[in-house]
Amino acid sequence: MYMTNKFTLSALAFGMLVSSQAFAASNVTLNVRGTITPVACTPTLSGGGAIKYGSISTSDLSETARTTLDKKSLNLTVDCAGATAPFAITAVDNNMDSTLDLNTGGYFGLGKQGTSNIGQYTVYIAGTAQGDGNDVHAMTSINGGTSWNKTSGVNPVMVIHGGKLHAYGNSTANTPTPVSKLVTQLDIEATIAPLNTLDTTNNFNFAGSTTLIVEYL
């Protein structure tokens, strides 16, 4: 579990205006703020967080095009041990430099074979989840929680790594709803690079790693 404290640094531009009438103030204020919360929310993934594709024959993969593998699913539970708190989920791709589509936050890398990228995968979070036994709907923020974009709650939402916040709120909420236990589903779909970009003379492994972080709001 990761706990994120959010600090705001603000500085006022300063300078000196020289005239016969007045001088600008020669000082600047630095403000540091944060919140300490007693809440401890623990995220867990079903199946130990492991998505297993097993052994895949090269005959099932394309020589010249990308091959998309079957979709896999698991459950994400965030348990705040009876306390109620508003929180969001952020994702970090631990193999970010190995995606097929670089500089795109919606794809997570599956590792390298030498200098070649083996593949990538997407992660989708359910549009509707259970918050303390009630339906809650997905919402996202790209500005640190200053504003939120609500979804319809019908379709899964692509998880974007690199700072985008993913949270849930009730149907009338414009911000995430405080809950003590959230249960939602993640859908994972992997794509393998064309075989003509890889060395297939021997077995090789692909592996992705994503860290999901609970951020208190």
PDB file of C-alpha atoms in Angstrom:
ATOM      1  CA  MET A   1       0.000   0.000   0.000  1.00  0.00           C
ATOM      2  CA  TYR A   2       1.227   3.419  -0.834  1.00  0.00           C
ATOM      3  CA  MET A   3       0.168   6.538   0.989  1.00  0.00           C
ATOM      4  CA  THR A   4       0.397   9.763  -0.921  1.00  0.00           C
ATOM      5  CA  ASN A   5       0.664  13.136   0.755  1.00  0.00           C
ATOM      6  CA  LYS A   6      -0.071  16.003  -1.602  1.00  0.00           C
ATOM      7  CA  PHE A   7       1.892  19.152  -1.095  1.00  0.00           C
ATOM      8  CA  THR A   8       1.214  22.453  -2.777  1.00  0.00           C
ATOM      9  CA  LEU A   9       4.119  24.690  -3.570  1.00  0.00           C
ATOM     10  CA  SER A  10       3.253  28.213  -4.595  1.00  0.00           C
ATOM     11  CA  ALA A  11       5.532  31.090  -5.308  1.00  0.00           C
ATOM     12  CA  LEU A  12       4.761  34.654  -6.192  1.00  0.00           C
ATOM     13  CA  ALA A  13       6.837  36.150  -8.956  1.00  0.00           C
ATOM     14  CA  PHE A  14       9.107  38.766  -7.540  1.00  0.00           C
ATOM     15  CA  GLY A  15      11.206  41.534  -8.883  1.00  0.00           C
ATOM     16  CA  MET A  16      12.366  45.027  -8.210  1.00  0.00           C
ATOM     17  CA  LEU A  17      10.981  48.112  -9.813  1.00  0.00           C
ATOM     18  CA  VAL A  18      13.298  51.074  -9.483  1.00  0.00           C
ATOM     19  CA  SER A  19      11.841  54.531  -9.757  1.00  0.00           C
ATOM     20  CA  SER A  20      11.924  57.762  -7.875  1.00  0.00           C
ATOM     21  CA  GLN A  21       8.496  56.966  -6.419  1.00  0.00           C
ATOM     22  CA  ALA A  22       8.372  53.301  -5.185  1.00  0.00           C
ATOM     23  CA  PHE A  23      10.194  49.992  -4.794  1.00  0.00           C
ATOM     24  CA  ALA A  24       8.711  46.461  -5.158  1.00  0.00           C
ATOM     25  CA  ALA A  25       8.928  44.162  -2.147  1.00  0.00           C
ATOM     26  CA  SER A  26      12.129  42.101  -2.185  1.00  0.00           C
ATOM     27  CA  ASN A  27      10.623  38.931  -0.734  1.00  0.00           C
ATOM     28  CA  VAL A  28       8.587  35.901  -1.791  1.00  0.00           C
ATOM     29  CA  THR A  29       6.416  33.443   0.169  1.00  0.00           C
ATOM     30  CA  LEU A  30       6.695  29.654  -0.103  1.00  0.00           C
ATOM     31  CA  ASN A  31       3.669  27.751   1.246  1.00  0.00           C
ATOM     32  CA  VAL A  32       3.799  24.030   2.045  1.00  0.00           C
ATOM     33  CA  ARG A  33       0.539  22.275   2.875  1.00  0.00           C
ATOM     34  CA  GLY A  34      -0.608  18.693   3.308  1.00  0.00           C
ATOM     35  CA  THR A  35      -3.044  16.453   5.104  1.00  0.00           C
ATOM     36  CA  ILE A  36      -2.254  13.611   7.492  1.00  0.00           C
ATOM     37  CA  THR A  37      -5.050  11.056   7.544  1.00  0.00           C
ATOM     38  CA  PRO A  38      -5.600   8.230  10.044  1.00  0.00           C
ATOM     39  CA  VAL A  39      -7.274   6.153   7.346  1.00  0.00           C
ATOM     40  CA  ALA A  40      -5.319   3.190   5.964  1.00  0.00           C
ATOM     41  CA  CYS A  41      -6.857   1.669   2.824  1.00  0.00           C
ATOM     42  CA  THR A  42      -5.372  -1.615   1.584  1.00  0.00           C
ATOM     43  CA  PRO A  43      -5.664  -2.619  -2.081  1.00  0.00           C
ATOM     44  CA  THR A  44      -5.694  -6.326  -2.990  1.00  0.00           C
ATOM     45  CA  LEU A  45      -6.070  -8.174  -6.285  1.00  0.00           C
ATOM     46  CA  SER A  46      -7.702 -11.548  -6.767  1.00  0.00           C
ATOM     47  CA  GLY A  47      -5.398 -14.376  -7.754  1.00  0.00           C
ATOM     48  CA  GLY A  48      -2.498 -12.575  -6.144  1.00  0.00           C
ATOM     49  CA  GLY A  49      -2.567 -10.044  -8.968  1.00  0.00           C
ATOM     50  CA  ALA A  50      -1.182 -12.569 -11.465  1.00  0.00           C
ATOM     51  CA  ILE A  51      -2.441 -12.777 -15.040  1.00  0.00           C
ATOM     52  CA  LYS A  52      -1.158 -16.019 -16.573  1.00  0.00           C
ATOM     53  CA  TYR A  53      -1.208 -16.708 -20.294  1.00  0.00           C
ATOM     54  CA  GLY A  54       0.908 -19.832 -20.037  1.00  0.00           C
ATOM     55  CA  SER A  55       2.819 -21.167 -23.057  1.00  0.00           C
ATOM     56  CA  ILE A  56       1.758 -19.797 -26.439  1.00  0.00           C
ATOM     57  CA  SER A  57       2.838 -21.443 -29.683  1.00  0.00           C
ATOM     58  CA  THR A  58       4.363 -19.228 -32.362  1.00  0.00           C
ATOM     59  CA  SER A  59       1.902 -20.854 -34.759  1.00  0.00           C
ATOM     60  CA  ASP A  60      -0.859 -18.944 -32.944  1.00  0.00           C
ATOM     61  CA  LEU A  61       0.882 -15.613 -33.489  1.00  0.00           C
ATOM     62  CA  SER A  62       1.151 -13.494 -36.616  1.00  0.00           C
ATOM     63  CA  GLU A  63       4.447 -13.165 -38.447  1.00  0.00           C
ATOM     64  CA  THR A  64       3.762  -9.686 -39.784  1.00  0.00           C
ATOM     65  CA  ALA A  65       1.041  -8.169 -37.584  1.00  0.00           C
ATOM     66  CA  ARG A  66       0.346  -7.753 -33.900  1.00  0.00           C
ATOM     67  CA  THR A  67      -1.579 -10.543 -32.183  1.00  0.00           C
ATOM     68  CA  THR A  68      -4.106  -9.735 -29.453  1.00  0.00           C
ATOM     69  CA  LEU A  69      -4.465 -12.417 -26.800  1.00  0.00           C
ATOM     70  CA  ASP A  70      -7.598 -13.360 -24.875  1.00  0.00           C
ATOM     71  CA  LYS A  71      -8.922 -10.885 -22.332  1.00  0.00           C
ATOM     72  CA  LYS A  72      -8.316 -11.755 -18.674  1.00  0.00           C
ATOM     73  CA  SER A  73     -10.108 -10.352 -15.634  1.00  0.00           C
ATOM     74  CA  LEU A  74      -9.521 -10.039 -11.905  1.00  0.00           C
ATOM     75  CA  ASN A  75     -11.065  -8.155  -9.008  1.00  0.00           C
ATOM     76  CA  LEU A  76      -9.581  -5.145  -7.240  1.00  0.00           C
ATOM     77  CA  THR A  77     -10.669  -4.566  -3.631  1.00  0.00           C
ATOM     78  CA  VAL A  78      -9.768  -1.495  -1.597  1.00  0.00           C
ATOM     79  CA  ASP A  79     -10.539  -2.013   2.107  1.00  0.00           C
ATOM     80  CA  CYS A  80     -10.276   0.897   4.538  1.00  0.00           C
ATOM     81  CA  ALA A  81     -10.878  -1.285   7.628  1.00  0.00           C
ATOM     82  CA  GLY A  82     -14.220   0.260   8.507  1.00  0.00           C
ATOM     83  CA  ALA A  83     -13.148   3.871   8.092  1.00  0.00           C
ATOM     84  CA  THR A  84     -14.720   5.959   5.356  1.00  0.00           C
ATOM     85  CA  ALA A  85     -12.513   7.926   3.000  1.00  0.00           C
ATOM     86  CA  PRO A  86     -12.522   9.434  -0.483  1.00  0.00           C
ATOM     87  CA  PHE A  87      -9.712   7.954  -2.547  1.00  0.00           C
ATOM     88  CA  ALA A  88      -8.577   7.338  -6.085  1.00  0.00           C
ATOM     89  CA  ILE A  89      -6.396   4.804  -7.866  1.00  0.00           C
ATOM     90  CA  THR A  90      -3.339   5.704  -9.924  1.00  0.00           C
ATOM     91  CA  ALA A  91      -1.222   3.327 -11.986  1.00  0.00           C
ATOM     92  CA  VAL A  92       2.517   3.121 -12.611  1.00  0.00           C
ATOM     93  CA  ASP A  93       3.921   1.051 -15.485  1.00  0.00           C
ATOM     94  CA  ASN A  94       7.100  -0.636 -14.287  1.00  0.00           C
ATOM     95  CA  ASN A  95       8.069  -1.564 -17.882  1.00  0.00           C
ATOM     96  CA  MET A  96       7.100   1.684 -19.531  1.00  0.00           C
ATOM     97  CA  ASP A  97       9.989   1.676 -22.025  1.00  0.00           C
ATOM     98  CA  SER A  98       8.884  -1.612 -23.609  1.00  0.00           C
ATOM     99  CA  THR A  99       5.463  -0.749 -25.040  1.00  0.00           C
ATOM    100  CA  LEU A 100       4.831  -1.013 -28.766  1.00  0.00           C
ATOM    101  CA  ASP A 101       3.129   2.388 -28.808  1.00  0.00           C
ATOM    102  CA  LEU A 102       5.557   4.572 -26.885  1.00  0.00           C
ATOM    103  CA  ASN A 103       4.528   7.775 -25.095  1.00  0.00           C
ATOM    104  CA  THR A 104       0.926   6.581 -24.813  1.00  0.00           C
ATOM    105  CA  GLY A 105      -0.260   6.269 -21.225  1.00  0.00           C
ATOM    106  CA  GLY A 106      -2.947   3.711 -22.021  1.00  0.00           C
ATOM    107  CA  TYR A 107      -0.497   0.907 -22.831  1.00  0.00           C
ATOM    108  CA  PHE A 108       1.718  -1.040 -20.431  1.00  0.00           C
ATOM    109  CA  GLY A 109       4.903  -2.807 -21.537  1.00  0.00           C
ATOM    110  CA  LEU A 110       5.549  -6.558 -21.645  1.00  0.00           C
ATOM    111  CA  GLY A 111       9.327  -6.380 -21.543  1.00  0.00           C
ATOM    112  CA  LYS A 112      12.122  -6.573 -24.080  1.00  0.00           C
ATOM    113  CA  GLN A 113      13.952  -9.210 -26.071  1.00  0.00           C
ATOM    114  CA  GLY A 114      17.308  -7.582 -26.567  1.00  0.00           C
ATOM    115  CA  THR A 115      16.397  -4.194 -28.016  1.00  0.00           C
ATOM    116  CA  SER A 116      13.021  -5.337 -29.357  1.00  0.00           C
ATOM    117  CA  ASN A 117       9.792  -4.675 -27.481  1.00  0.00           C
ATOM    118  CA  ILE A 118       7.804  -7.884 -27.071  1.00  0.00           C
ATOM    119  CA  GLY A 119       4.356  -6.403 -26.606  1.00  0.00           C
ATOM    120  CA  GLN A 120       1.990  -4.397 -24.463  1.00  0.00           C
ATOM    121  CA  TYR A 121      -1.286  -4.685 -22.580  1.00  0.00           C
ATOM    122  CA  THR A 122      -4.238  -2.525 -21.662  1.00  0.00           C
ATOM    123  CA  VAL A 123      -6.005  -2.314 -18.309  1.00  0.00           C
ATOM    124  CA  TYR A 124      -9.668  -1.339 -18.098  1.00  0.00           C
ATOM    125  CA  ILE A 125     -11.480  -0.602 -14.839  1.00  0.00           C
ATOM    126  CA  ALA A 126     -15.202  -1.371 -14.603  1.00  0.00           C
ATOM    127  CA  GLY A 127     -17.590   1.498 -15.271  1.00  0.00           C
ATOM    128  CA  THR A 128     -19.740   0.425 -12.328  1.00  0.00           C
ATOM    129  CA  ALA A 129     -18.442  -0.972  -9.027  1.00  0.00           C
ATOM    130  CA  GLN A 130     -19.628  -1.705  -5.504  1.00  0.00           C
ATOM    131  CA  GLY A 131     -18.899   0.875  -2.820  1.00  0.00           C
ATOM    132  CA  ASP A 132     -20.057  -0.413   0.574  1.00  0.00           C
ATOM    133  CA  GLY A 133     -22.554  -2.600  -1.274  1.00  0.00           C
ATOM    134  CA  ASN A 134     -24.008   0.220  -3.384  1.00  0.00           C
ATOM    135  CA  ASP A 135     -23.517   0.945  -7.083  1.00  0.00           C
ATOM    136  CA  VAL A 136     -20.917   3.608  -7.757  1.00  0.00           C
ATOM    137  CA  HIS A 137     -19.825   4.931 -11.135  1.00  0.00           C
ATOM    138  CA  ALA A 138     -16.357   5.535 -12.521  1.00  0.00           C
ATOM    139  CA  MET A 139     -14.898   9.026 -12.783  1.00  0.00           C
ATOM    140  CA  THR A 140     -11.472  10.316 -13.748  1.00  0.00           C
ATOM    141  CA  SER A 141      -9.311  13.369 -13.157  1.00  0.00           C
ATOM    142  CA  ILE A 142      -6.303  14.591 -15.124  1.00  0.00           C
ATOM    143  CA  ASN A 143      -5.535  17.572 -12.881  1.00  0.00           C
ATOM    144  CA  GLY A 144      -4.888  15.969  -9.525  1.00  0.00           C
ATOM    145  CA  GLY A 145      -8.521  15.913  -8.430  1.00  0.00           C
ATOM    146  CA  THR A 146      -9.326  19.577  -9.042  1.00  0.00           C
ATOM    147  CA  SER A 147     -12.107  18.510 -11.396  1.00  0.00           C
ATOM    148  CA  TRP A 148     -13.638  15.162 -12.330  1.00  0.00           C
ATOM    149  CA  ASN A 149     -15.071  13.676 -15.502  1.00  0.00           C
ATOM    150  CA  LYS A 150     -18.005  11.362 -14.805  1.00  0.00           C
ATOM    151  CA  THR A 151     -18.653   8.359 -17.025  1.00  0.00           C
ATOM    152  CA  SER A 152     -21.938   6.757 -17.970  1.00  0.00           C
ATOM    153  CA  GLY A 153     -21.152   3.771 -15.787  1.00  0.00           C
ATOM    154  CA  VAL A 154     -21.917   1.430 -18.688  1.00  0.00           C
ATOM    155  CA  ASN A 155     -18.551   0.785 -20.306  1.00  0.00           C
ATOM    156  CA  PRO A 156     -15.159   0.007 -18.710  1.00  0.00           C
ATOM    157  CA  VAL A 157     -12.695   2.887 -18.536  1.00  0.00           C
ATOM    158  CA  MET A 158      -9.123   2.600 -19.835  1.00  0.00           C
ATOM    159  CA  VAL A 159      -6.597   2.990 -17.021  1.00  0.00           C
ATOM    160  CA  ILE A 160      -3.988   5.608 -17.902  1.00  0.00           C
ATOM    161  CA  HIS A 161      -0.665   5.534 -16.081  1.00  0.00           C
ATOM    162  CA  GLY A 162       1.399   8.585 -15.337  1.00  0.00           C
ATOM    163  CA  GLY A 163      -0.823  10.550 -12.956  1.00  0.00           C
ATOM    164  CA  LYS A 164      -4.431  10.150 -14.092  1.00  0.00           C
ATOM    165  CA  LEU A 165      -6.773   9.509 -11.146  1.00  0.00           C
ATOM    166  CA  HIS A 166      -9.447   6.805 -11.337  1.00  0.00           C
ATOM    167  CA  ALA A 167     -12.204   6.863  -8.721  1.00  0.00           C
ATOM    168  CA  TYR A 168     -15.900   6.149  -8.124  1.00  0.00           C
ATOM    169  CA  GLY A 169     -18.862   8.216  -7.000  1.00  0.00           C
ATOM    170  CA  ASN A 170     -22.590   7.733  -6.653  1.00  0.00           C
ATOM    171  CA  SER A 171     -24.863   8.689  -9.539  1.00  0.00           C
ATOM    172  CA  THR A 172     -25.381  12.255  -8.298  1.00  0.00           C
ATOM    173  CA  ALA A 173     -21.838  12.976  -7.090  1.00  0.00           C
ATOM    174  CA  ASN A 174     -19.438  15.257  -8.934  1.00  0.00           C
ATOM    175  CA  THR A 175     -16.502  14.073  -6.832  1.00  0.00           C
ATOM    176  CA  PRO A 176     -15.511  10.619  -5.516  1.00  0.00           C
ATOM    177  CA  THR A 177     -17.822   9.243  -2.832  1.00  0.00           C
ATOM    178  CA  PRO A 178     -16.161   8.300   0.498  1.00  0.00           C
ATOM    179  CA  VAL A 179     -16.472   4.548   1.082  1.00  0.00           C
ATOM    180  CA  SER A 180     -14.911   2.033   3.434  1.00  0.00           C
ATOM    181  CA  LYS A 181     -14.770  -0.824   0.899  1.00  0.00           C
ATOM    182  CA  LEU A 182     -14.641  -0.731  -2.887  1.00  0.00           C
ATOM    183  CA  VAL A 183     -14.868  -3.813  -5.110  1.00  0.00           C
ATOM    184  CA  THR A 184     -14.350  -3.441  -8.849  1.00  0.00           C
ATOM    185  CA  GLN A 185     -13.149  -5.433 -11.836  1.00  0.00           C
ATOM    186  CA  LEU A 186     -10.069  -5.001 -14.006  1.00  0.00           C
ATOM    187  CA  ASP A 187      -9.910  -6.331 -17.571  1.00  0.00           C
ATOM    188  CA  ILE A 188      -6.467  -6.993 -19.042  1.00  0.00           C
ATOM    189  CA  GLU A 189      -5.726  -7.653 -22.707  1.00  0.00           C
ATOM    190  CA  ALA A 190      -2.229  -8.337 -24.028  1.00  0.00           C
ATOM    191  CA  THR A 191      -0.857  -7.784 -27.527  1.00  0.00           C
ATOM    192  CA  ILE A 192       2.293  -9.438 -28.932  1.00  0.00           C
ATOM    193  CA  ALA A 193       4.501  -7.774 -31.530  1.00  0.00           C
ATOM    194  CA  PRO A 194       4.846  -9.297 -35.028  1.00  0.00           C
ATOM    195  CA  LEU A 195       7.085 -12.345 -34.903  1.00  0.00           C
ATOM    196  CA  ASN A 196       9.330 -10.932 -37.627  1.00  0.00           C
ATOM    197  CA  THR A 197      10.508  -8.338 -35.086  1.00  0.00           C
ATOM    198  CA  LEU A 198      11.497 -11.005 -32.536  1.00  0.00           C
ATOM    199  CA  ASP A 199      13.898 -13.939 -32.266  1.00  0.00           C
ATOM    200  CA  THR A 200      11.735 -17.067 -32.208  1.00  0.00           C
ATOM    201  CA  THR A 201      14.490 -19.653 -32.422  1.00  0.00           C
ATOM    202  CA  ASN A 202      14.203 -20.266 -28.665  1.00  0.00           C
ATOM    203  CA  ASN A 203      11.599 -19.902 -25.957  1.00  0.00           C
ATOM    204  CA  PHE A 204      11.279 -16.407 -24.532  1.00  0.00           C
ATOM    205  CA  ASN A 205       9.140 -14.940 -21.771  1.00  0.00           C
ATOM    206  CA  PHE A 206       7.041 -11.802 -21.671  1.00  0.00           C
ATOM    207  CA  ALA A 207       6.149 -10.100 -18.417  1.00  0.00           C
ATOM    208  CA  GLY A 208       4.363  -6.898 -17.437  1.00  0.00           C
ATOM    209  CA  SER A 209       4.283  -5.189 -14.060  1.00  0.00           C
ATOM    210  CA  THR A 210       1.897  -2.453 -12.924  1.00  0.00           C
ATOM    211  CA  THR A 211       1.761  -0.822  -9.497  1.00  0.00           C
ATOM    212  CA  LEU A 212      -1.655   0.399  -8.380  1.00  0.00           C
ATOM    213  CA  ILE A 213      -1.548   3.186  -5.802  1.00  0.00           C
ATOM    214  CA  VAL A 214      -4.322   4.306  -3.448  1.00  0.00           C
ATOM    215  CA  GLU A 215      -4.225   8.098  -3.264  1.00  0.00           C
ATOM    216  CA  TYR A 216      -6.258   9.790  -0.540  1.00  0.00           C
ATOM    217  CA  LEU A 217      -8.183  12.844  -1.657  1.00  0.00           C
TER     218      LEU A 217
END
